[in-house]
CSV table of C-alpha atoms and ligand atoms in Angstrom, one decimal:
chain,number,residue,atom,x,y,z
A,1,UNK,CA,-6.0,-30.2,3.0
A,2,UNK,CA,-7.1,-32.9,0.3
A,3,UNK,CA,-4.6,-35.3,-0.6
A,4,UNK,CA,-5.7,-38.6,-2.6
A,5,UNK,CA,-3.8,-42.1,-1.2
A,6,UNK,CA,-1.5,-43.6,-3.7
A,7,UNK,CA,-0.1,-46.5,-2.0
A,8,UNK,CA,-1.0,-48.2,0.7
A,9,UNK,CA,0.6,-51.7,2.0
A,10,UNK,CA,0.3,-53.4,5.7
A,11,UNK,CA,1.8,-50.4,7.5
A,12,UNK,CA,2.7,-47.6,5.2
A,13,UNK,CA,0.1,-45.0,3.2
A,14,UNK,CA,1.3,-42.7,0.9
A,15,UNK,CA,-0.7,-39.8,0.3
A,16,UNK,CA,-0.4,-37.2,-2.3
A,17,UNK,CA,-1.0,-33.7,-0.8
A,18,UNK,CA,-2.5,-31.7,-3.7
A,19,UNK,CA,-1.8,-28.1,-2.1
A,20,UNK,CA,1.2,-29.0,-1.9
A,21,UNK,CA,2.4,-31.4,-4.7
A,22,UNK,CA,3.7,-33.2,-2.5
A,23,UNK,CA,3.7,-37.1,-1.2
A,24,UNK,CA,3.6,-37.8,2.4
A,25,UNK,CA,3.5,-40.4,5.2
A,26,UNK,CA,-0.3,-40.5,6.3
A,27,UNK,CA,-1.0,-41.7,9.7
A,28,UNK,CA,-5.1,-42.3,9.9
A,29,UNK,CA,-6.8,-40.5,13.3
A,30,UNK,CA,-7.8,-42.5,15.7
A,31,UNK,CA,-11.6,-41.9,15.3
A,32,UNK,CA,-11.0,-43.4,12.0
A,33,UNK,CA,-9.0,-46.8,13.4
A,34,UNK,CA,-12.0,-47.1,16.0
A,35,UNK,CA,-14.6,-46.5,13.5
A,36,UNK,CA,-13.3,-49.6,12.0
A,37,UNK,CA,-12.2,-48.2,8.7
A,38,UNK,CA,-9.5,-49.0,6.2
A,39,UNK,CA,-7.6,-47.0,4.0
A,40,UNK,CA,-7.4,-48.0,0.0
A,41,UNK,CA,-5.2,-46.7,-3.0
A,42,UNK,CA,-7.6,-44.1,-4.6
A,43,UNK,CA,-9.1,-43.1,-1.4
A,44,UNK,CA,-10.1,-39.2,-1.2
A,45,UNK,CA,-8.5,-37.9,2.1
A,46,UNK,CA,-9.1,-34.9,4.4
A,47,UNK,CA,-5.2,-34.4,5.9
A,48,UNK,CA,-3.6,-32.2,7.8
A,49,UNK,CA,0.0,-31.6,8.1
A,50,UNK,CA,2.0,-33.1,11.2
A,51,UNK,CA,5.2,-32.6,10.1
A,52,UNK,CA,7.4,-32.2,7.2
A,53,UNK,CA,6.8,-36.1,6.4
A,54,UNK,CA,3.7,-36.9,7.9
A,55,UNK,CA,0.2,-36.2,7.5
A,56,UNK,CA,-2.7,-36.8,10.0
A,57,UNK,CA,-5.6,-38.8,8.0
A,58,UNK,CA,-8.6,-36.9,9.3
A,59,UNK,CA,-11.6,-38.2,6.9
A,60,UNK,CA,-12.1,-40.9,3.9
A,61,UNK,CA,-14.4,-39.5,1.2
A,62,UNK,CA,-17.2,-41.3,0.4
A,63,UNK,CA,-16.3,-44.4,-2.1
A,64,UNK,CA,-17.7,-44.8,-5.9
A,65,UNK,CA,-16.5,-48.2,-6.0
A,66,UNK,CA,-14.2,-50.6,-4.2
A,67,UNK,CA,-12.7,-53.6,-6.2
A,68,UNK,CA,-11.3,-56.4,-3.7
A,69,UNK,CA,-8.2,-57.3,-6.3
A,70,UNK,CA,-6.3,-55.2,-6.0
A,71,UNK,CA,-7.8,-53.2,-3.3
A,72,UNK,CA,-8.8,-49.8,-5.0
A,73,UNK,CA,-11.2,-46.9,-4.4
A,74,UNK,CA,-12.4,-45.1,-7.0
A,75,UNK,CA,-11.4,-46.8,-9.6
A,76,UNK,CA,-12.8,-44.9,-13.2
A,77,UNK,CA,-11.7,-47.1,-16.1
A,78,UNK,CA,-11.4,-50.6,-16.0
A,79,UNK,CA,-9.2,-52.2,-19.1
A,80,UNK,CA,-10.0,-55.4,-19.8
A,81,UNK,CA,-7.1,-57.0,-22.1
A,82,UNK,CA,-7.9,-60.0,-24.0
A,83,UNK,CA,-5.9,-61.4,-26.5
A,84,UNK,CA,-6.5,-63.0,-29.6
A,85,UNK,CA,-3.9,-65.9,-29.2
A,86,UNK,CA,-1.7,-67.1,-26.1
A,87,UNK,CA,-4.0,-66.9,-24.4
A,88,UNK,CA,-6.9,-67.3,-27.3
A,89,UNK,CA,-10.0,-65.0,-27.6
A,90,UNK,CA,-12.9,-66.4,-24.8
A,91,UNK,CA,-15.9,-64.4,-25.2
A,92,UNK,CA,-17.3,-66.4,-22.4
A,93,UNK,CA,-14.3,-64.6,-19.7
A,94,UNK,CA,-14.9,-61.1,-21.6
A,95,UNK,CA,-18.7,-61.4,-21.1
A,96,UNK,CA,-17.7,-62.6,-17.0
A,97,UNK,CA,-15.4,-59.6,-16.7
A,98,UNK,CA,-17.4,-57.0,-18.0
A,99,UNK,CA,-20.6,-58.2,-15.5
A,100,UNK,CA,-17.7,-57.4,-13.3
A,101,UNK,CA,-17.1,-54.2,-14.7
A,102,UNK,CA,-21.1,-53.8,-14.1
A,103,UNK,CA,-21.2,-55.0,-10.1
A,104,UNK,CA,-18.3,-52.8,-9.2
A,105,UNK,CA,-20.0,-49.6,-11.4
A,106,UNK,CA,-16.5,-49.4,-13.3
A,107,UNK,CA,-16.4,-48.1,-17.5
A,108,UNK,CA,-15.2,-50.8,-18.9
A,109,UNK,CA,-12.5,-50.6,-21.5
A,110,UNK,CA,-12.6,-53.6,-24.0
A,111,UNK,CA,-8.9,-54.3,-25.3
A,112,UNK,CA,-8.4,-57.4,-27.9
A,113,UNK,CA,-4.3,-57.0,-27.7
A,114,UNK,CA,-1.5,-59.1,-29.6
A,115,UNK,CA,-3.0,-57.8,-32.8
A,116,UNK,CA,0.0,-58.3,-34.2
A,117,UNK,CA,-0.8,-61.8,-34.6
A,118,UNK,CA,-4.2,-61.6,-36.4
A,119,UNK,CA,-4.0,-62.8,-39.5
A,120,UNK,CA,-6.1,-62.7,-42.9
A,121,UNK,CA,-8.0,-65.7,-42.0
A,122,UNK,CA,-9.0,-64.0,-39.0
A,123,UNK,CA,-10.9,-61.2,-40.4
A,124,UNK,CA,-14.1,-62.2,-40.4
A,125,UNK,CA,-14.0,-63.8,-37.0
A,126,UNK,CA,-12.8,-61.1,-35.4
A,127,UNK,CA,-15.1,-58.6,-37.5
A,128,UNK,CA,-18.0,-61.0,-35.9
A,129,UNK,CA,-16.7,-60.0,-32.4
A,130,UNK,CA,-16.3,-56.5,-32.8
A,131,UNK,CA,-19.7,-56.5,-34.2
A,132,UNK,CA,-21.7,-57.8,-30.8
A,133,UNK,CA,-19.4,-55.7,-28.8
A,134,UNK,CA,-20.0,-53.0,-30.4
A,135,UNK,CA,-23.5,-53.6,-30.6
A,136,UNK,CA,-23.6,-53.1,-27.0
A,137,UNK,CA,-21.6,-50.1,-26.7
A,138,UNK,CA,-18.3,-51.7,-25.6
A,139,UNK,CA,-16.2,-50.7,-28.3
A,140,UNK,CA,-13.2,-53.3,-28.1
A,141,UNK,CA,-9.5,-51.4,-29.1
A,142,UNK,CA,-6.9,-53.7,-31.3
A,143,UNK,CA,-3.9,-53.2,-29.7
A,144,UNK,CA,-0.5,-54.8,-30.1
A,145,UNK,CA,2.2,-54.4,-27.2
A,146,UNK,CA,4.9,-55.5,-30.2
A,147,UNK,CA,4.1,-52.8,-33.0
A,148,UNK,CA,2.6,-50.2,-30.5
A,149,UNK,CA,-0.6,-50.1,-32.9
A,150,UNK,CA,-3.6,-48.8,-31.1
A,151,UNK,CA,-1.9,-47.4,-28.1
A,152,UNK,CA,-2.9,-44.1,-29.0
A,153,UNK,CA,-7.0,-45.3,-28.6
A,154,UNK,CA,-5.9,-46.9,-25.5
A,155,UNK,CA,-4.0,-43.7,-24.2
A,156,UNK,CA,-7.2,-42.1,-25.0
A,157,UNK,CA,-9.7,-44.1,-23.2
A,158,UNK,CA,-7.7,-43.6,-20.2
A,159,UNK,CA,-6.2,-40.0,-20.5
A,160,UNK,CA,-7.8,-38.0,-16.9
A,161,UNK,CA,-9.0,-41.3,-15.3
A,162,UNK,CA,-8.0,-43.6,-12.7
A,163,UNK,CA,-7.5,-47.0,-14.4
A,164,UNK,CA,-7.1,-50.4,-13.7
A,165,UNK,CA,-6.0,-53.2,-15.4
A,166,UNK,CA,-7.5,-56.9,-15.3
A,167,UNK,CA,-7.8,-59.9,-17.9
A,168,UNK,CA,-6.6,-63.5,-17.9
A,169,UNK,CA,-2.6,-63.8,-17.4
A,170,UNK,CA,-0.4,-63.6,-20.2
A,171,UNK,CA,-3.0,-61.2,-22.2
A,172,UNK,CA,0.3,-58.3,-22.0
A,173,UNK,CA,-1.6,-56.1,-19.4
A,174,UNK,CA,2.5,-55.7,-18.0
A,175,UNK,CA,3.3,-55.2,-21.5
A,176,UNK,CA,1.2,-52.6,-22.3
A,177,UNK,CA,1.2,-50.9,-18.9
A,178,UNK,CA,5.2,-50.5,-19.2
A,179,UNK,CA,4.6,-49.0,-22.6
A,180,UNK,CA,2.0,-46.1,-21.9
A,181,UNK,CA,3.5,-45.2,-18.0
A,182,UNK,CA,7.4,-44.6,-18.7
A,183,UNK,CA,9.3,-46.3,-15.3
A,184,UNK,CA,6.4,-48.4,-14.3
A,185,UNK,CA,8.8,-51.8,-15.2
A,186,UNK,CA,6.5,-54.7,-14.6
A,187,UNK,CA,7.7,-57.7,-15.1
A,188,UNK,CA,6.3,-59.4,-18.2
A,189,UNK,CA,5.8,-63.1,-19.6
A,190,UNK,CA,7.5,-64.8,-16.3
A,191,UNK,CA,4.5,-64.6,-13.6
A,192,UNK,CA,5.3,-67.8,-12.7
A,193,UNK,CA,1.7,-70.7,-11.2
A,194,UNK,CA,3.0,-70.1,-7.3
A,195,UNK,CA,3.4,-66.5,-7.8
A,196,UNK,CA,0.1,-66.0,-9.8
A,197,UNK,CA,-1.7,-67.3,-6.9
A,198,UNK,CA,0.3,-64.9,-4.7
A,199,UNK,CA,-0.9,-61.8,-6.2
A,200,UNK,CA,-4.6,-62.4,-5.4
A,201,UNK,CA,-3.5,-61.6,-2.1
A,202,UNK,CA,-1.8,-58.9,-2.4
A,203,UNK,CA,-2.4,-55.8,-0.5
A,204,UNK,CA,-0.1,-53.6,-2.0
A,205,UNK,CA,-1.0,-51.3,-4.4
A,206,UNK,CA,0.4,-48.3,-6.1
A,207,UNK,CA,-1.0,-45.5,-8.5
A,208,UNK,CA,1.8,-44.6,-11.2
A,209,UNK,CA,1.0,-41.0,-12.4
A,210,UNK,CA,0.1,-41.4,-16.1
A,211,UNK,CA,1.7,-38.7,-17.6
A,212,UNK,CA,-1.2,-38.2,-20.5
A,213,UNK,CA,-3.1,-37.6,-17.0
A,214,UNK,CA,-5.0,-39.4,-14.6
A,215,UNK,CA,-3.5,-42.9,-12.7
A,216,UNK,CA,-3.2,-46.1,-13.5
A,217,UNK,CA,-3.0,-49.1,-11.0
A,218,UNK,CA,0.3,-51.1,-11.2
A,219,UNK,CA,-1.2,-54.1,-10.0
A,220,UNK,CA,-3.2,-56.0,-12.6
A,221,UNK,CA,-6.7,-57.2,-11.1
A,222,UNK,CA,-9.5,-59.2,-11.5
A,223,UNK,CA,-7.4,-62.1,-13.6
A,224,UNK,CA,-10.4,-64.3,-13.4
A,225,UNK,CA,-14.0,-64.3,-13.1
A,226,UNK,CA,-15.1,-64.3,-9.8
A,227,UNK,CA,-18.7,-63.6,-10.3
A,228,UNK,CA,-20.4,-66.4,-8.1
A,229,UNK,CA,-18.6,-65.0,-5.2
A,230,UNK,CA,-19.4,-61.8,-5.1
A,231,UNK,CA,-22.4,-61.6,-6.9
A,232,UNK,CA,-26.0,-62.7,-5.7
A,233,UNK,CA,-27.8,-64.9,-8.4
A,234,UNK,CA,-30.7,-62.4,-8.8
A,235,UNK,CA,-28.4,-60.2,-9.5
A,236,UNK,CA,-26.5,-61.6,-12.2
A,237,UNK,CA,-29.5,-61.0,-15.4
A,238,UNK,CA,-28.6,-56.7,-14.5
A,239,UNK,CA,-25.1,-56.9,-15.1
A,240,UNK,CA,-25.7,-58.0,-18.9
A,241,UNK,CA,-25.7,-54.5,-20.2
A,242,UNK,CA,-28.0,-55.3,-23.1
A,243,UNK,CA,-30.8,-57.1,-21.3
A,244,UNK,CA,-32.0,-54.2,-19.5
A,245,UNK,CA,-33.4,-53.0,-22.5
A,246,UNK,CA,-36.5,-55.5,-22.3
A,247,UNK,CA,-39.5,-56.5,-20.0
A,248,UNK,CA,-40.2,-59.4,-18.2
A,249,UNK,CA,-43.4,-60.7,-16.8
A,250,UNK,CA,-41.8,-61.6,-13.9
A,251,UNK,CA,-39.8,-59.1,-11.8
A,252,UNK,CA,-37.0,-61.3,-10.5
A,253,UNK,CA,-37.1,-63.4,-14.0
A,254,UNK,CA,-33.7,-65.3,-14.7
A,255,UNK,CA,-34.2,-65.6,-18.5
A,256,UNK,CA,-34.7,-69.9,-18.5
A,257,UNK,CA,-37.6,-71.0,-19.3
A,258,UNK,CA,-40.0,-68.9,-17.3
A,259,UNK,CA,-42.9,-67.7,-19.8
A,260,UNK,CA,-43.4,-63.9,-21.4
A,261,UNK,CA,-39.7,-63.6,-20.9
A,262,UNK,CA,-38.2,-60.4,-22.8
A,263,UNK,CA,-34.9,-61.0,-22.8
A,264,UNK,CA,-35.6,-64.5,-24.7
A,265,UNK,CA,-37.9,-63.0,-27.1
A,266,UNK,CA,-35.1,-60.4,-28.1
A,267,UNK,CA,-32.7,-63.5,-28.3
A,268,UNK,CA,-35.3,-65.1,-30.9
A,269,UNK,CA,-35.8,-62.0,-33.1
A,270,UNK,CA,-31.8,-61.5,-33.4
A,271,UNK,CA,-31.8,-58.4,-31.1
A,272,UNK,CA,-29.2,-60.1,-28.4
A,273,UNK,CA,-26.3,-62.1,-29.7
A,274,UNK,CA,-26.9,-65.7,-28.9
A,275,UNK,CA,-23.2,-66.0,-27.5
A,276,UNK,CA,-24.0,-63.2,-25.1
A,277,UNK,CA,-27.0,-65.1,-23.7
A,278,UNK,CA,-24.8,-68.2,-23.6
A,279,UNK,CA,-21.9,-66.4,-21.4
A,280,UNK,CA,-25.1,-65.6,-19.4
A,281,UNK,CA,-26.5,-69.2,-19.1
A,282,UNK,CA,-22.9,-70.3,-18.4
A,283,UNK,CA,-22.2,-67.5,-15.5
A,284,UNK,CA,-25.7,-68.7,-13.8
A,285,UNK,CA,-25.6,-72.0,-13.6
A,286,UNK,CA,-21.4,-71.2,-11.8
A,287,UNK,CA,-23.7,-69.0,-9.4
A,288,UNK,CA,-26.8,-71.4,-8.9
A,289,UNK,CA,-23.7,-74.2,-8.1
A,290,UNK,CA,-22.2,-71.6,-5.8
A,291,UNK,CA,-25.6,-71.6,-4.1
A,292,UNK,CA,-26.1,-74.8,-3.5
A,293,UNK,CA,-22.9,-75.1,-2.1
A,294,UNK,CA,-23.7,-72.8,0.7
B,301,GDP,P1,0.2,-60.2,-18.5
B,301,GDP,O1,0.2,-61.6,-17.7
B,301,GDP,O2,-1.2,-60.0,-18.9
B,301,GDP,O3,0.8,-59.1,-17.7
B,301,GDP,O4,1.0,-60.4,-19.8
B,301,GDP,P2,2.5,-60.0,-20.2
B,301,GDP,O5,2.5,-58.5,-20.4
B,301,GDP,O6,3.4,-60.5,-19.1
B,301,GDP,O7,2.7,-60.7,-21.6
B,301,GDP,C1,2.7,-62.1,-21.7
B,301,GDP,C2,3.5,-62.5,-22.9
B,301,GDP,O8,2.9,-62.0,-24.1
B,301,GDP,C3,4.9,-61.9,-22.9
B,301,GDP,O9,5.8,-62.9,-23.4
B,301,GDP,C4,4.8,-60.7,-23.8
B,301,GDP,O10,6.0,-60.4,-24.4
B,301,GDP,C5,3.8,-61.2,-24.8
B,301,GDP,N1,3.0,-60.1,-25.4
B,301,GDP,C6,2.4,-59.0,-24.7
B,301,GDP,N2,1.8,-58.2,-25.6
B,301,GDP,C7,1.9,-58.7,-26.8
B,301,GDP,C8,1.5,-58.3,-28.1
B,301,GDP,O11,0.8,-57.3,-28.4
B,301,GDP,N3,1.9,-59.1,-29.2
B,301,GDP,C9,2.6,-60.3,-29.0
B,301,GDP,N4,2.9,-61.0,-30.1
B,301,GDP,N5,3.1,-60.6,-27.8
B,301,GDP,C10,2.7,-59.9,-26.7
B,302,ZN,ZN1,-36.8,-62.9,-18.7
């Protein structure tokens, strides 16, 4: 039988039984244990049944993806939540996060939330925004967690997937979590420092059913930018969706100062935004530090 894990801590992995509609206790095989393996939330099982409570974990699927924080397989959707104020809009961790999204080959889902508090004055800042987002095929959604506007979008986006949520704390990812799963009851606004830095080590992890269909993580992830460490410099010029589009002369070009680069040339004849290429310069020189470090 299939069964897909939704919640897996230090000793205990719950596995959802399709065939059967029913969650049970899953107990991995010892080939699995000596293979070395671990088990993750969103893992794709082979089971079979040892008794009423208790399935035998034969074989783990083949992983899509794995995102360290929280631990997930198979994640599908990954929301980022910005907000415009408290915390305010940094295109500079939006641009980090989605080269996230990129490493860990997740579909980012852009959300600006607390649109409530945009004002007048902040049309055509926010207009400029949406326009090099949008520009690059990340289609930010306005959302408020207060007036429920663009929920519906966001419902959407997510509908039949597995998604997770990650952005800076305080953004409302509990917010607006607790709004679209009904009982998911996170707490909101009182995450306090010491607890914050708990979570990044967290190992438990559940998928709430989302009703619309699909699953959605109740851990929030990826709360900062962690790019240097799990990204190789060379790397880094890939996961800025837009700069694939042009050639370099050199293969393994890092878009400096190195000559007959494409990616600059686009910059000079308007075709990347300037700030994108900016979040880019910033991300490298954290990962050329990193380098030099060890
Ligand atoms: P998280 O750290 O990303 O999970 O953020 P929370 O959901 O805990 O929200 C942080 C604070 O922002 C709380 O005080 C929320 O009540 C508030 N908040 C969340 N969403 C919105 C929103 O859309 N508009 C406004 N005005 N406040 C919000
Ligand atoms: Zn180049």
């Amino acid at each position: 039988m299939e069964g897909l894990v939704i919640a897996r801590s230090g000793h205990r992995t719950e596995v959802l039984v399709r065939e059967l509609g029913t969650v049970l206790l899953g107990v991995p095989r010892g080939k699995i244990l000596k293979a070395g393996e671990r088990i993750y939330a969103g893992d794709q099982v082979e089971v079979k049944l040892v008794d009423k409570e208790t399935v035998a974990i034969e074989t783990i699927k083949e992983r899509r993806n794995l995102i360290p924080q929280p631990p997930i397989a198979n994640a599908e959707r990954l929301v980022i939540v910005m907000s415009w104020r408290q915390p305010p809009f940094s295109n500079k961790v939006l641009d980090g996060l989605l080269a996230q999204a990129e490493f860990f080959d997740i579909q980012p889902v852009v959300v600006l939330n607390k649109s409530d508090r945009m004002r007048r004055r902040d049309e055509r800042n926010l207009r400029y925004w949406l326009d090099i987002y949008e520009g690059i095929g990340y289609r930010p959604l306005l959302t408020s967690a207060v007036t429920g506007c663009g929920l519906d979008r966001l419902e959407e986006a997510i509908r039949g997937y597995l998604a997770v949520f990650a952005g800076p704390s305080g953004t409302g990812k509990s917010s607006l979590l607790n709004l679209l799963i009904p009982g998911a009851r996170l707490k909101t606004g009182e995450v306090s420092e010491k607890l914050e830095r708990g979570r990044h080590v967290t190992t438990e992890v559940r998928l709430l059913p989302n009703p619309k269909g699909g699953w959605v993580a109740d851990t929030p992830g990826f709360q900062k930018v962690d790019l240097p460490r799990w990204v190789a410099t060379e790397t880094l010029p890939y996961l800025f969706k837009e700069f694939r589009d042009y050639r370099c002369e050199y293969n393994n070009c890092l878009h400096r100062s190195e000559p007959n680069c494409g990616v600059r040339q686009a910059l000079e004849e308007g075709r990347i935004a300037r700030s994108r290429y900016e979040s880019y310069l910033f991300w490298l020189q954290e990962s050329l530090k990193q380098d030099e470090e060890v």
